[in-house]
CSV table of C-alpha atoms in Angstrom, one decimal:
chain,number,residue,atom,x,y,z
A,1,UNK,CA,-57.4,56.5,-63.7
A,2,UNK,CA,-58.9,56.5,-60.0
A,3,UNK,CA,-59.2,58.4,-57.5
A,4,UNK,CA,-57.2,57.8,-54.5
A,5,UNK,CA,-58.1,59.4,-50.8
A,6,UNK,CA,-55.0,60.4,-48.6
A,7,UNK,CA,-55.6,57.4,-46.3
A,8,UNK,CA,-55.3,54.7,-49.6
A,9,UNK,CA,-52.2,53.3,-49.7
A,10,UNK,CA,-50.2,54.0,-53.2
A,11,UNK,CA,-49.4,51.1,-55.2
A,12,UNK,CA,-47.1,52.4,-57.9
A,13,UNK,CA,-44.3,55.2,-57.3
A,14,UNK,CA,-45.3,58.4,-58.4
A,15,UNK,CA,-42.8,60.7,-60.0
A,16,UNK,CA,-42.2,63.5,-58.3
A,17,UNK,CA,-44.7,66.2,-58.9
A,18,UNK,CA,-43.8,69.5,-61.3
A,19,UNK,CA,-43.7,72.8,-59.5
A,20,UNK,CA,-45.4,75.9,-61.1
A,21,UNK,CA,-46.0,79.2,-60.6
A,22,UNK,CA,-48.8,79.7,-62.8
A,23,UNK,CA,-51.8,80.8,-60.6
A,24,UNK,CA,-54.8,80.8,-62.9
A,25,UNK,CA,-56.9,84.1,-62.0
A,26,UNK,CA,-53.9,85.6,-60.6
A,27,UNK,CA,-51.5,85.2,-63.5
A,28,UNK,CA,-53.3,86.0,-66.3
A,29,UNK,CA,-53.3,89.5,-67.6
A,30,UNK,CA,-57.1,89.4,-68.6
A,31,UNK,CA,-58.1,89.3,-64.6
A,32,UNK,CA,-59.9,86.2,-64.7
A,33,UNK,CA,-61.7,87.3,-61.1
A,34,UNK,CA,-63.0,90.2,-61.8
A,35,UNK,CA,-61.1,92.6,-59.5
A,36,UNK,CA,-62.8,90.2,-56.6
A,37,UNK,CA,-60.2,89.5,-53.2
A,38,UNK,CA,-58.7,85.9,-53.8
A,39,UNK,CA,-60.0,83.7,-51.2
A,40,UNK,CA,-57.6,80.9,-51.5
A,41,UNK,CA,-55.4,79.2,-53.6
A,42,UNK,CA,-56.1,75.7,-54.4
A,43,UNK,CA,-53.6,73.1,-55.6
A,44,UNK,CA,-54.3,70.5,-58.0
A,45,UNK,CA,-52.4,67.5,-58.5
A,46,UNK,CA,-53.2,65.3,-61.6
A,47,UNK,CA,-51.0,61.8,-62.6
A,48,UNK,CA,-50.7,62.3,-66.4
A,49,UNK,CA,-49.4,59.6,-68.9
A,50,UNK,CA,-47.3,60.8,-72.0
A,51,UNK,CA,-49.9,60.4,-73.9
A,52,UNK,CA,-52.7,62.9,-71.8
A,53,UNK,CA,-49.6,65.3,-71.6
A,54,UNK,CA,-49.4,65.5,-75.3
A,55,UNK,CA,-52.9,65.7,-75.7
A,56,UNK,CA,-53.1,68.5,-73.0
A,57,UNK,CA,-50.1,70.3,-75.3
A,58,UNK,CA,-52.0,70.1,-78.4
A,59,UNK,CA,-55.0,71.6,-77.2
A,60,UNK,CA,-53.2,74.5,-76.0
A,61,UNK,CA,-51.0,75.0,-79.2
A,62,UNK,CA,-54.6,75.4,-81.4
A,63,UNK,CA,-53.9,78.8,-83.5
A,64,UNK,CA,-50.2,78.6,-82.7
A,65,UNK,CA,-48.9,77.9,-86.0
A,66,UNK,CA,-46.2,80.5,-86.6
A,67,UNK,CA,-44.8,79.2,-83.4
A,68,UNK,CA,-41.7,76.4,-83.2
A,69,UNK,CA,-42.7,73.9,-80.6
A,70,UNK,CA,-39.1,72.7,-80.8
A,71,UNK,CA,-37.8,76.2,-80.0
A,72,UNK,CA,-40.7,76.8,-77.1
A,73,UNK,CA,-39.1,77.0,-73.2
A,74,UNK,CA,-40.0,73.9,-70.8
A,75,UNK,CA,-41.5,76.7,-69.1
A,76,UNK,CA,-44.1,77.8,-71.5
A,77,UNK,CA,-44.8,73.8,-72.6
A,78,UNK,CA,-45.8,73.3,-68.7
A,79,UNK,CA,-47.4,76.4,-68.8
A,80,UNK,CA,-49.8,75.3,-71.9
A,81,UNK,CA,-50.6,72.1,-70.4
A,82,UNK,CA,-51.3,73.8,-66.8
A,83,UNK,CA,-53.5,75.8,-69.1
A,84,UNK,CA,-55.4,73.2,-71.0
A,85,UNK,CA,-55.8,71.4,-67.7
A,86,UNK,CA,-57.7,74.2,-66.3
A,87,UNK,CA,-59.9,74.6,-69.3
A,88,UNK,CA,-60.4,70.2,-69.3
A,89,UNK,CA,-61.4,67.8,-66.8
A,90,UNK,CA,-58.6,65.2,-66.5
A,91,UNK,CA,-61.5,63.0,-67.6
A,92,UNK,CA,-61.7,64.6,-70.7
A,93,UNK,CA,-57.4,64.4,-71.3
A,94,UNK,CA,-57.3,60.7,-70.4
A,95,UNK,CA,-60.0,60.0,-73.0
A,96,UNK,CA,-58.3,62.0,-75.3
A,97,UNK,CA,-55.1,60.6,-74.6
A,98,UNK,CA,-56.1,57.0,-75.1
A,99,UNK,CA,-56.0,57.8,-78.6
A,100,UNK,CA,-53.5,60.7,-79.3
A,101,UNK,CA,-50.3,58.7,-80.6
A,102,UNK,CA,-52.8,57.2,-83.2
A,103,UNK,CA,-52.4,60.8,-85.4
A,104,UNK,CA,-48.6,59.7,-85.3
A,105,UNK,CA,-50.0,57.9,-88.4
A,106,UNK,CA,-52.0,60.3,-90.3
A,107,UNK,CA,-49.0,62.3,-92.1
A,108,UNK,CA,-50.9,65.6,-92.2
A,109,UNK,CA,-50.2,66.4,-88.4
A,110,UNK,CA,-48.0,63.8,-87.9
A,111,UNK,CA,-44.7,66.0,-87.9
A,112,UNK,CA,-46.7,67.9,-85.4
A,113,UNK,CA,-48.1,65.2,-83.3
A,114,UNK,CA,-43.5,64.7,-83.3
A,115,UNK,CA,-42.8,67.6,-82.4
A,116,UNK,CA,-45.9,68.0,-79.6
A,117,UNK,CA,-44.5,64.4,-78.2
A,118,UNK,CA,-40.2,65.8,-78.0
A,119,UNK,CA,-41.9,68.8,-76.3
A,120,UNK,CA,-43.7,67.0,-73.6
A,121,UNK,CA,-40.6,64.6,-73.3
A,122,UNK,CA,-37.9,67.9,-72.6
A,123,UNK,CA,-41.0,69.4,-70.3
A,124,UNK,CA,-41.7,65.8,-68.6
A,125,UNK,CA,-38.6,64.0,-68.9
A,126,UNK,CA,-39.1,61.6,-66.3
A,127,UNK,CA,-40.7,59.1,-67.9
A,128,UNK,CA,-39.7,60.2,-71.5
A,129,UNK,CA,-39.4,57.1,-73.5
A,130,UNK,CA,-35.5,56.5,-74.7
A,131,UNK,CA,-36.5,56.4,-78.5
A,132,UNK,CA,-36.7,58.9,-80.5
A,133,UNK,CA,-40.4,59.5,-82.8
């Protein structure tokens, strides 16, 4: 992963970015600020492989296990990765990522790890692979 300025030239086509409406600080019901006057709104974009977005996913689905990730709206899967990407540095996903499919093997999350992966492809589906885990 690099970091590219706005004056680099892009080698590889992008696909077009996901819109949100997820503000952190302004759409959560806890009032993340404080009560203090939003300055500005910042927008982030990140380039995410499969594999980060899945990892992302998981890490917002902790303590969700009465939950049916198959059932869950692509809104509220883009909404838990928006959310785990505000808690982790992309840094942190891409690490994690390079690893994630690896639990695919270990058969105590694996139908999990499935179900995380058909969850990011409905949310993502862009570059969803054609197979199905």
């Amino acid at each position: 992963m690099t970091i590219l300025s706005h004056t680099e030239a892009r080698t590889v086509a992008l696909p077009p970015a996901v819109p949100t409406d997820y503000v952190f600080g302004a759409s959560d019901t806890n009032d993340v600020l404080g009560g203090e006057d939003v300055h500005a709104v910042v927008t982030l974009k990140v380039a995410m492989t499969r594999d980060m977005l899945a990892a992302a996913f998981d890490l917002a689905m902790r303590g969700a296990y009465d939950e049916s990730i198959d059932e869950l709206p692509v809104e509220e899967i883009r909404h838990r990765v928006e959310l785990s990407l505000h808690m982790e540095s992309p840094w942190d996903l891409l690490r994690d990522g390079a690893n994630f499919s690896d639990l695919l093997h270990d058969e105590s999350v694996a139908e999990q790890i499935r179900a995380e992966y058909r969850a990011i492809d409905r949310a993502y589906p862009h570059m969803a692979l054609k197979e199905n885990i």
